[in-house]
Amino acid sequence: MDKVTSFLKLSWEEVQHNVTWPKFSELQGSSTLVLVASLIFALMVGLVDYVFENVLNLFYQSF
């Protein structure tokens, strides 16, 4: 149990003193970038799915 307590204390000390936290404006910029990239990726996957669905429907209707 002493090892766990020591680990938690050292971890908390490192978080307080050694970690550099980004500014709020940097977090907003990163979040916006992730949101836009996710939307673009979702639209691309949706477009590919739509195209494949229509191509396969045409293929199956030809038989």
PDB file of C-alpha atoms in Angstrom:
ATOM      1  CA  MET A   1       0.000   0.000   0.000  1.00  0.00           C
ATOM      2  CA  ASP A   2       2.955   2.317   0.625  1.00  0.00           C
ATOM      3  CA  LYS A   3       4.018   1.991  -3.010  1.00  0.00           C
ATOM      4  CA  VAL A   4       0.590   3.055  -4.233  1.00  0.00           C
ATOM      5  CA  THR A   5       0.508   6.037  -1.870  1.00  0.00           C
ATOM      6  CA  SER A   6       4.019   7.056  -2.885  1.00  0.00           C
ATOM      7  CA  PHE A   7       3.121   6.730  -6.568  1.00  0.00           C
ATOM      8  CA  LEU A   8       0.027   8.908  -6.153  1.00  0.00           C
ATOM      9  CA  LYS A   9       1.930  11.579  -4.210  1.00  0.00           C
ATOM     10  CA  LEU A  10       4.739  11.716  -6.765  1.00  0.00           C
ATOM     11  CA  SER A  11       2.281  11.779  -9.636  1.00  0.00           C
ATOM     12  CA  TRP A  12       0.340  14.667  -8.107  1.00  0.00           C
ATOM     13  CA  GLU A  13       3.581  16.569  -7.459  1.00  0.00           C
ATOM     14  CA  GLU A  14       4.615  16.089 -11.086  1.00  0.00           C
ATOM     15  CA  VAL A  15       1.244  17.310 -12.333  1.00  0.00           C
ATOM     16  CA  GLN A  16       1.505  20.442 -10.192  1.00  0.00           C
ATOM     17  CA  HIS A  17       5.128  21.357 -10.905  1.00  0.00           C
ATOM     18  CA  ASN A  18       6.402  19.733 -14.101  1.00  0.00           C
ATOM     19  CA  VAL A  19       3.442  19.676 -16.470  1.00  0.00           C
ATOM     20  CA  THR A  20       2.982  22.690 -18.726  1.00  0.00           C
ATOM     21  CA  TRP A  21      -0.704  23.330 -19.206  1.00  0.00           C
ATOM     22  CA  PRO A  22      -1.848  25.014 -22.440  1.00  0.00           C
ATOM     23  CA  LYS A  23      -3.661  28.321 -22.379  1.00  0.00           C
ATOM     24  CA  PHE A  24      -7.421  28.376 -22.862  1.00  0.00           C
ATOM     25  CA  SER A  25      -7.093  29.986 -26.305  1.00  0.00           C
ATOM     26  CA  GLU A  26      -4.785  27.160 -27.416  1.00  0.00           C
ATOM     27  CA  LEU A  27      -7.318  24.604 -26.210  1.00  0.00           C
ATOM     28  CA  GLN A  28     -10.084  26.367 -28.135  1.00  0.00           C
ATOM     29  CA  GLY A  29      -7.993  26.364 -31.306  1.00  0.00           C
ATOM     30  CA  SER A  30      -7.136  22.692 -30.965  1.00  0.00           C
ATOM     31  CA  SER A  31     -10.746  21.772 -30.232  1.00  0.00           C
ATOM     32  CA  THR A  32     -11.949  23.684 -33.270  1.00  0.00           C
ATOM     33  CA  LEU A  33      -9.383  21.968 -35.456  1.00  0.00           C
ATOM     34  CA  VAL A  34     -10.427  18.531 -34.207  1.00  0.00           C
ATOM     35  CA  LEU A  35     -14.109  19.349 -34.731  1.00  0.00           C
ATOM     36  CA  VAL A  36     -13.584  20.565 -38.297  1.00  0.00           C
ATOM     37  CA  ALA A  37     -11.347  17.616 -39.184  1.00  0.00           C
ATOM     38  CA  SER A  38     -13.894  15.175 -37.734  1.00  0.00           C
ATOM     39  CA  LEU A  39     -16.720  16.745 -39.740  1.00  0.00           C
ATOM     40  CA  ILE A  40     -14.695  16.615 -42.959  1.00  0.00           C
ATOM     41  CA  PHE A  41     -13.789  12.979 -42.306  1.00  0.00           C
ATOM     42  CA  ALA A  42     -17.422  12.085 -41.562  1.00  0.00           C
ATOM     43  CA  LEU A  43     -18.584  13.785 -44.770  1.00  0.00           C
ATOM     44  CA  MET A  44     -15.969  11.927 -46.808  1.00  0.00           C
ATOM     45  CA  VAL A  45     -16.943   8.565 -45.314  1.00  0.00           C
ATOM     46  CA  GLY A  46     -20.625   9.347 -45.902  1.00  0.00           C
ATOM     47  CA  LEU A  47     -19.924  10.283 -49.531  1.00  0.00           C
ATOM     48  CA  VAL A  48     -17.954   7.088 -50.157  1.00  0.00           C
ATOM     49  CA  ASP A  49     -20.738   5.054 -48.545  1.00  0.00           C
ATOM     50  CA  TYR A  50     -23.357   6.777 -50.723  1.00  0.00           C
ATOM     51  CA  VAL A  51     -21.351   6.141 -53.905  1.00  0.00           C
ATOM     52  CA  PHE A  52     -20.729   2.471 -53.066  1.00  0.00           C
ATOM     53  CA  GLU A  53     -24.396   1.954 -52.213  1.00  0.00           C
ATOM     54  CA  ASN A  54     -25.545   3.378 -55.531  1.00  0.00           C
ATOM     55  CA  VAL A  55     -22.918   1.525 -57.563  1.00  0.00           C
ATOM     56  CA  LEU A  56     -23.821  -1.776 -55.911  1.00  0.00           C
ATOM     57  CA  ASN A  57     -27.548  -1.135 -56.415  1.00  0.00           C
ATOM     58  CA  LEU A  58     -26.948  -0.516 -60.120  1.00  0.00           C
ATOM     59  CA  PHE A  59     -24.800  -3.639 -60.306  1.00  0.00           C
ATOM     60  CA  TYR A  60     -27.400  -5.832 -58.584  1.00  0.00           C
ATOM     61  CA  GLN A  61     -30.273  -4.432 -60.674  1.00  0.00           C
ATOM     62  CA  SER A  62     -28.475  -5.385 -63.860  1.00  0.00           C
ATOM     63  CA  PHE A  63     -28.983  -9.105 -63.097  1.00  0.00           C
TER      64      PHE A  63
END
